[in-house]
């Protein structure tokens, strides 16, 4: 449990540290600013930030110009993203749709606004309701009432509003349909980008695994504390990107097949006899890590990623045997047993870093990850924990 907690803390601290550092760094990409005088200036846009964005500098053929955020209405990048600095006080909103009804986003929270009606935060709650002595949890959908009110001047399909979910794709599509319905001009940012893109491929790796035995039972004195082993793995990989939402985020799912063998021999000499214990663990494991990846580089071709998530291991084969041989003056005696009781599946955590490069037809990548798998036995006083340091290579199309 200590190792699990330790790994979880490392993953959280790494993601938090790097994301904070990224926000604090100078970001220099082709972009634009719109001043309070409605002047549009294009060039290399740099944001200088701390915990909040403080100011920006735009560089073009003229001398660099510095603007604080009370001097501009908007800024954006050539990739299609646009940000509003004045709709919400002291907050920079990402503009998703601009029109008679507009849609904005701050972190994971969505906002909707209408010309002359102000800005509304869209959020849902789960309320606890007691009826006939039984407790129920009911979703509060007041946000749908706000959306219905703002779009009531157009005969939208009632079924669309009924099935509307509080997600960026659903609300973007709904707001676009409303603006079309009212025949008013609108602009949908990053509409040329897909919500998600999936890539499939093959993955192979080299694992340095260690079984760690936590033994609070004197009955199993003949086990080693650790069992190291090196072995390959092979499998398939699925990676899902979200270019419409973020150029940096992706999800990674793998199915890896590994075969491992761990062995130890211990000899005990007593006055009347010698005892020899041979421990052997033979596992065939189907391992499924599921991770969230965050790229430190805003680059179409290269990604340096932080990786964090979970893993589930399924034992396709688990042969555990303890051979006990007794040699004495009366002869030799040998017996075999499986005293540990191995589970069919178990879960754990995974964290690490990765690098990938996209070419015109394929994506090549390498990951360095650390896995920690919880107790594989049914015995609370006798635990077998798995730790892996893995280097994986993959190719996707």
Coordinates of C-alpha atoms in Angstrom, one line a residue:
X1 CA 0.0 0.0 0.0
X2 CA 2.9 2.4 0.8
X3 CA 4.3 1.9 -2.7
X4 CA 0.9 2.4 -4.3
X5 CA 0.4 5.6 -2.4
X6 CA 3.9 6.7 -3.2
X7 CA 3.5 6.1 -7.0
X8 CA 0.1 7.9 -7.0
X9 CA 1.7 10.9 -5.3
X10 CA 4.6 10.9 -7.8
X11 CA 2.1 10.9 -10.8
X12 CA 0.0 13.7 -9.4
X13 CA 2.9 15.8 -8.4
X14 CA 4.6 15.3 -11.8
X15 CA 1.5 16.3 -13.7
X16 CA 0.8 19.2 -11.5
X17 CA 4.4 20.4 -11.5
X18 CA 4.8 20.2 -15.3
X19 CA 1.4 21.7 -16.1
X20 CA 2.2 24.7 -13.7
X21 CA 5.6 25.1 -15.3
X22 CA 4.2 25.0 -18.7
X23 CA 1.7 27.8 -17.9
X24 CA 4.5 29.8 -16.4
X25 CA 6.8 29.5 -19.5
X26 CA 6.9 31.7 -22.5
X27 CA 4.7 30.3 -25.3
X28 CA 5.7 31.5 -28.7
X29 CA 3.5 30.5 -31.7
X30 CA 1.9 32.2 -34.7
X31 CA -1.1 34.0 -33.5
X32 CA -3.0 37.3 -33.2
X33 CA -4.4 39.8 -30.7
X34 CA -7.5 42.0 -31.0
X35 CA -7.1 45.3 -29.1
X36 CA -9.9 47.3 -27.4
X37 CA -9.8 49.5 -30.4
X38 CA -10.7 46.5 -32.6
X39 CA -7.3 46.5 -34.2
X40 CA -6.1 43.0 -35.3
X41 CA -2.4 42.4 -35.0
X42 CA -0.8 39.2 -36.3
X43 CA 2.6 37.8 -35.5
X44 CA 4.5 35.5 -33.0
X45 CA 2.4 35.5 -29.9
X46 CA 4.1 34.9 -26.5
X47 CA 2.2 34.6 -23.2
X48 CA 3.9 35.3 -20.0
X49 CA 2.1 33.8 -17.1
X50 CA 2.2 32.8 -13.4
X51 CA -0.8 31.3 -11.8
X52 CA -2.8 33.5 -14.1
X53 CA -1.9 35.0 -17.5
X54 CA -0.4 38.4 -16.9
X55 CA 0.5 39.8 -20.3
X56 CA 1.4 38.9 -23.9
X57 CA 3.8 40.1 -26.5
X58 CA 3.1 40.1 -30.3
X59 CA 6.1 40.2 -32.6
X60 CA 5.9 40.9 -36.4
X61 CA 7.8 43.1 -38.8
X62 CA 7.2 46.0 -36.5
X63 CA 8.8 46.3 -33.1
X64 CA 7.4 43.8 -30.4
X65 CA 4.4 45.2 -28.6
X66 CA 3.4 44.3 -25.1
X67 CA -0.3 44.1 -24.0
X68 CA -1.8 43.5 -20.6
X69 CA -5.1 41.7 -20.7
X70 CA -7.1 44.8 -20.0
X71 CA -5.8 46.2 -23.2
X72 CA -7.1 43.5 -25.5
X73 CA -10.4 41.7 -26.2
X74 CA -9.1 38.5 -27.6
X75 CA -6.0 36.5 -28.6
X76 CA -5.6 33.3 -30.5
X77 CA -3.4 31.0 -32.6
X78 CA -3.3 30.1 -36.2
X79 CA -4.3 26.5 -35.3
X80 CA -7.8 27.9 -34.9
X81 CA -8.0 28.4 -31.1
X82 CA -9.3 31.7 -29.8
X83 CA -9.6 33.1 -26.2
X84 CA -11.7 35.9 -24.8
X85 CA -10.3 38.1 -22.0
X86 CA -13.3 40.3 -21.2
X87 CA -16.5 38.1 -21.1
X88 CA -15.7 37.0 -17.5
X89 CA -13.8 39.1 -15.1
X90 CA -10.2 38.0 -14.4
X91 CA -10.8 34.8 -16.4
X92 CA -9.6 33.9 -19.9
X93 CA -12.3 31.9 -21.7
X94 CA -11.8 29.7 -24.7
X95 CA -14.2 30.6 -27.5
X96 CA -15.9 27.5 -29.0
X97 CA -18.7 29.2 -31.0
X98 CA -19.2 32.9 -31.6
X99 CA -22.6 34.1 -32.8
X100 CA -26.0 35.2 -31.6
X101 CA -25.6 32.5 -29.0
X102 CA -22.0 31.8 -28.1
X103 CA -20.3 29.0 -26.3
X104 CA -17.2 29.3 -24.1
X105 CA -15.0 27.0 -22.0
X106 CA -12.8 27.5 -18.9
X107 CA -10.8 24.4 -18.0
X108 CA -13.6 21.8 -18.0
X109 CA -16.5 24.2 -17.3
X110 CA -18.8 25.4 -20.2
X111 CA -20.4 28.8 -20.4
X112 CA -23.2 29.9 -22.7
X113 CA -24.1 33.5 -23.6
X114 CA -26.5 35.4 -25.8
X115 CA -26.3 38.9 -27.2
X116 CA -28.0 41.1 -24.6
X117 CA -28.6 38.3 -22.2
X118 CA -25.2 37.9 -20.4
X119 CA -23.2 34.8 -19.6
X120 CA -24.4 31.6 -17.9
X121 CA -22.3 28.9 -16.3
X122 CA -23.5 25.4 -17.2
X123 CA -23.1 22.8 -14.5
X124 CA -24.9 19.8 -13.2
X125 CA -25.4 18.5 -9.7
X126 CA -26.5 15.2 -8.1
X127 CA -29.3 15.8 -5.5
X128 CA -30.2 13.3 -2.8
X129 CA -34.0 12.6 -2.7
X130 CA -35.9 10.5 -0.1
X131 CA -39.1 9.0 -1.4
X132 CA -41.2 6.4 0.4
X133 CA -38.4 5.8 2.9
X134 CA -35.9 5.1 0.2
X135 CA -33.0 7.3 -0.9
X136 CA -32.4 8.2 -4.5
X137 CA -29.8 10.3 -6.3
X138 CA -31.2 12.5 -9.1
X139 CA -29.3 14.6 -11.5
X140 CA -30.1 18.3 -11.5
X141 CA -30.5 19.5 -15.1
X142 CA -31.3 23.2 -14.5
X143 CA -28.6 23.9 -17.1
X144 CA -30.9 22.6 -19.7
X145 CA -33.4 25.2 -18.7
X146 CA -30.9 27.9 -19.3
X147 CA -30.1 26.5 -22.8
X148 CA -33.8 26.2 -23.6
X149 CA -34.4 29.8 -22.5
X150 CA -31.6 31.2 -24.6
X151 CA -32.7 29.3 -27.7
X152 CA -36.5 29.7 -27.3
X153 CA -36.8 32.1 -30.2
X154 CA -36.0 29.2 -32.6
X155 CA -38.1 26.1 -33.0
X156 CA -35.4 23.6 -32.1
X157 CA -36.2 19.9 -32.1
X158 CA -37.4 19.1 -28.5
X159 CA -35.8 15.6 -28.8
X160 CA -32.4 17.3 -29.3
X161 CA -32.8 19.3 -26.1
X162 CA -34.0 16.2 -24.2
X163 CA -31.0 14.1 -25.3
X164 CA -28.5 17.0 -25.0
X165 CA -25.6 16.1 -22.7
X166 CA -23.3 18.5 -20.9
X167 CA -20.3 17.9 -23.1
X168 CA -18.3 20.1 -25.4
X169 CA -19.2 18.2 -28.6
X170 CA -23.0 18.1 -27.9
X171 CA -23.3 21.7 -26.9
X172 CA -21.1 22.9 -29.7
X173 CA -23.4 21.1 -32.2
X174 CA -26.5 22.4 -30.5
X175 CA -25.3 26.1 -30.5
X176 CA -24.3 25.9 -34.2
X177 CA -27.7 24.5 -35.1
X178 CA -29.4 27.4 -33.2
X179 CA -27.4 30.0 -35.0
X180 CA -28.2 28.4 -38.4
X181 CA -31.9 28.3 -37.4
X182 CA -32.0 32.0 -36.7
X183 CA -30.1 32.7 -39.9
X184 CA -27.5 34.8 -38.1
X185 CA -23.7 34.8 -38.7
X186 CA -21.6 32.6 -36.5
X187 CA -18.1 31.2 -36.4
X188 CA -17.2 27.7 -35.1
X189 CA -13.6 27.6 -34.0
X190 CA -11.4 24.7 -34.9
X191 CA -14.3 23.2 -36.9
X192 CA -11.7 21.8 -39.3
X193 CA -10.4 19.5 -36.6
X194 CA -11.9 16.2 -35.5
X195 CA -13.2 15.6 -32.0
X196 CA -11.2 12.4 -31.8
X197 CA -8.7 10.4 -33.9
X198 CA -7.8 6.8 -33.2
X199 CA -4.6 5.1 -34.2
X200 CA -3.9 1.4 -33.9
X201 CA -0.6 -0.5 -33.9
X202 CA 1.8 -3.0 -32.5
X203 CA 3.9 -2.7 -29.3
X204 CA 6.8 -4.6 -28.0
X205 CA 8.8 -4.2 -24.8
X206 CA 11.4 -5.3 -22.4
X207 CA 10.4 -5.7 -18.8
X208 CA 12.5 -5.8 -15.7
X209 CA 10.1 -7.3 -13.2
X210 CA 10.4 -8.0 -9.5
X211 CA 8.2 -10.0 -7.2
X212 CA 8.3 -8.7 -3.7
X213 CA 7.1 -10.9 -0.9
X214 CA 5.6 -9.4 2.2
X215 CA 5.6 -12.2 4.7
X216 CA 4.0 -11.8 8.2
X217 CA 3.5 -15.5 8.5
X218 CA 6.4 -17.6 9.9
X219 CA 4.9 -20.6 8.0
X220 CA 6.5 -19.4 4.7
X221 CA 10.0 -18.8 6.0
X222 CA 11.5 -20.5 2.9
X223 CA 10.5 -17.7 0.5
X224 CA 12.8 -15.0 -0.8
X225 CA 12.1 -11.4 -0.2
X226 CA 12.5 -10.5 -3.9
X227 CA 12.4 -12.4 -7.2
X228 CA 13.9 -10.5 -10.1
X229 CA 13.3 -11.4 -13.7
X230 CA 13.9 -9.9 -17.2
X231 CA 11.5 -10.8 -20.0
X232 CA 10.0 -9.4 -23.3
X233 CA 6.4 -8.5 -24.1
X234 CA 4.3 -8.2 -27.2
X235 CA 0.9 -6.8 -27.9
X236 CA -1.4 -4.2 -29.5
X237 CA -1.9 -0.5 -28.8
X238 CA -4.8 1.9 -29.3
X239 CA -4.2 5.6 -28.9
X240 CA -7.0 8.2 -29.1
X241 CA -6.2 11.9 -29.7
X242 CA -8.6 14.9 -29.2
X243 CA -7.3 17.6 -31.5
X244 CA -10.6 19.6 -31.2
X245 CA -10.3 19.8 -27.4
X246 CA -6.6 19.8 -26.9
X247 CA -3.5 19.2 -29.0
X248 CA -1.7 17.8 -25.9
X249 CA -4.1 15.2 -24.5
X250 CA -4.5 11.6 -25.5
X251 CA -5.6 8.2 -24.1
X252 CA -3.5 5.1 -24.5
X253 CA -4.8 1.5 -24.2
X254 CA -2.6 -1.6 -24.6
X255 CA -3.0 -5.3 -24.5
X256 CA 0.4 -6.9 -23.7
X257 CA 1.2 -10.6 -23.4
X258 CA 4.1 -11.6 -21.1
X259 CA 5.5 -14.9 -19.8
X260 CA 7.7 -14.9 -16.6
X261 CA 9.4 -17.5 -14.4
X262 CA 10.6 -16.7 -10.9
X263 CA 12.6 -19.3 -8.9
X264 CA 14.5 -19.7 -5.7
X265 CA 16.2 -22.5 -3.7
X266 CA 16.8 -22.5 0.0
X267 CA 18.6 -25.2 2.1
X268 CA 18.3 -25.6 5.8
X269 CA 20.6 -28.0 7.7
X270 CA 19.4 -29.5 11.0
X271 CA 21.1 -32.1 13.2
X272 CA 18.9 -35.0 12.0
X273 CA 18.0 -33.9 8.4
X274 CA 18.5 -31.4 5.6
X275 CA 15.5 -29.5 4.1
X276 CA 15.6 -28.1 0.6
X277 CA 12.8 -25.8 -0.6
X278 CA 12.5 -24.9 -4.4
X279 CA 10.0 -22.1 -5.1
X280 CA 8.8 -21.7 -8.7
X281 CA 6.3 -19.2 -10.1
X282 CA 5.4 -19.5 -13.8
X283 CA 3.0 -16.8 -15.1
X284 CA 1.4 -16.0 -18.4
X285 CA -0.1 -12.6 -18.0
X286 CA -2.4 -10.5 -20.2
X287 CA -1.7 -7.0 -19.1
X288 CA -4.0 -4.0 -20.0
X289 CA -2.6 -0.6 -19.0
X290 CA -5.0 2.4 -19.6
X291 CA -3.3 5.8 -19.3
X292 CA -3.8 9.5 -19.8
X293 CA -1.0 11.1 -21.7
X294 CA -0.1 14.8 -21.7
X295 CA 2.4 16.2 -24.2
X296 CA 4.8 18.8 -23.0
X297 CA 5.4 19.9 -26.7
X298 CA 2.7 21.7 -28.7
X299 CA 4.0 20.1 -31.9
X300 CA 2.2 18.3 -34.7
X301 CA 5.0 15.8 -35.3
X302 CA 6.7 15.4 -31.9
X303 CA 5.4 14.7 -28.5
X304 CA 7.2 14.4 -25.2
X305 CA 4.6 12.9 -22.9
X306 CA 3.8 12.5 -19.2
X307 CA 2.0 9.2 -18.7
X308 CA -0.2 8.2 -15.8
X309 CA -3.0 5.7 -15.2
X310 CA -3.9 2.2 -14.1
X311 CA -3.3 -1.4 -15.2
X312 CA -5.2 -4.7 -14.8
X313 CA -3.3 -8.0 -15.1
X314 CA -5.2 -11.2 -16.0
X315 CA -3.5 -14.5 -15.3
X316 CA -3.9 -16.8 -18.3
X317 CA -1.7 -19.3 -16.6
X318 CA -0.4 -19.3 -13.0
X319 CA 1.6 -22.3 -11.9
X320 CA 3.0 -22.0 -8.4
X321 CA 4.9 -24.8 -6.8
X322 CA 6.9 -25.3 -3.6
X323 CA 8.9 -28.5 -3.7
X324 CA 10.1 -29.7 -0.3
X325 CA 12.8 -32.3 -0.1
X326 CA 13.9 -33.9 3.1
X327 CA 17.2 -35.8 3.3
X328 CA 17.9 -37.8 6.4
X329 CA 19.6 -41.0 7.6
X330 CA 16.3 -42.8 7.0
X331 CA 16.2 -41.7 3.3
X332 CA 14.7 -39.0 1.2
X333 CA 11.2 -37.6 1.0
X334 CA 9.8 -35.1 -1.5
X335 CA 6.4 -33.3 -1.8
X336 CA 4.9 -30.5 -3.9
X337 CA 2.2 -28.0 -3.1
X338 CA 0.8 -24.5 -4.0
X339 CA 0.4 -22.8 -0.6
X340 CA -0.1 -19.2 -1.7
X341 CA -3.4 -19.0 -3.6
X342 CA -2.9 -16.7 -6.6
X343 CA -5.8 -14.5 -7.8
X344 CA -7.0 -14.6 -11.4
X345 CA -6.6 -10.9 -11.9
X346 CA -5.3 -7.9 -10.0
X347 CA -4.9 -4.1 -10.5
X348 CA -2.2 -1.5 -10.1
X349 CA -0.8 1.9 -11.1
X350 CA 1.4 3.0 -13.9
X351 CA 3.4 6.2 -14.5
X352 CA 6.3 7.3 -16.7
X353 CA 7.4 9.3 -19.7
X354 CA 7.2 8.8 -23.5
X355 CA 8.3 10.2 -26.8
X356 CA 6.6 9.8 -30.2
X357 CA 7.2 11.1 -33.7
X358 CA 4.6 11.2 -36.4
X359 CA 5.5 10.7 -40.1
X360 CA 3.2 11.0 -43.1
X361 CA 1.9 7.4 -42.7
X362 CA 3.0 6.1 -39.3
X363 CA 3.6 7.1 -35.7
X364 CA 6.7 5.7 -33.9
X365 CA 7.1 5.9 -30.1
X366 CA 9.0 4.8 -27.1
X367 CA 7.7 4.7 -23.4
X368 CA 9.6 4.3 -20.2
X369 CA 7.1 3.3 -17.5
X370 CA 7.0 2.0 -13.9
X371 CA 4.2 -0.4 -12.9
X372 CA 3.1 -1.3 -9.4
X373 CA 0.7 -4.2 -9.0
X374 CA -1.1 -4.9 -5.7
X375 CA -1.1 -8.2 -3.8
X376 CA -1.6 -11.2 -6.1
X377 CA -2.6 -13.6 -3.3
X378 CA -5.8 -14.1 -1.2
X379 CA -3.8 -14.0 2.0
X380 CA -3.7 -10.6 3.8
X381 CA -0.6 -11.6 5.9
X382 CA 1.3 -13.0 2.9
X383 CA 1.5 -10.7 -0.1
X384 CA 3.2 -11.0 -3.5
X385 CA 3.5 -7.6 -5.1
X386 CA 4.8 -7.0 -8.6
X387 CA 7.0 -4.1 -9.8
X388 CA 8.0 -3.5 -13.4
X389 CA 10.3 -1.1 -15.1
X390 CA 9.3 -1.3 -18.8
X391 CA 10.7 0.1 -22.0
X392 CA 8.2 -0.2 -24.8
X393 CA 8.4 0.5 -28.5
X394 CA 5.4 0.9 -30.7
X395 CA 4.4 1.7 -34.3
X396 CA 0.9 2.9 -35.3
X397 CA -1.0 3.7 -38.4

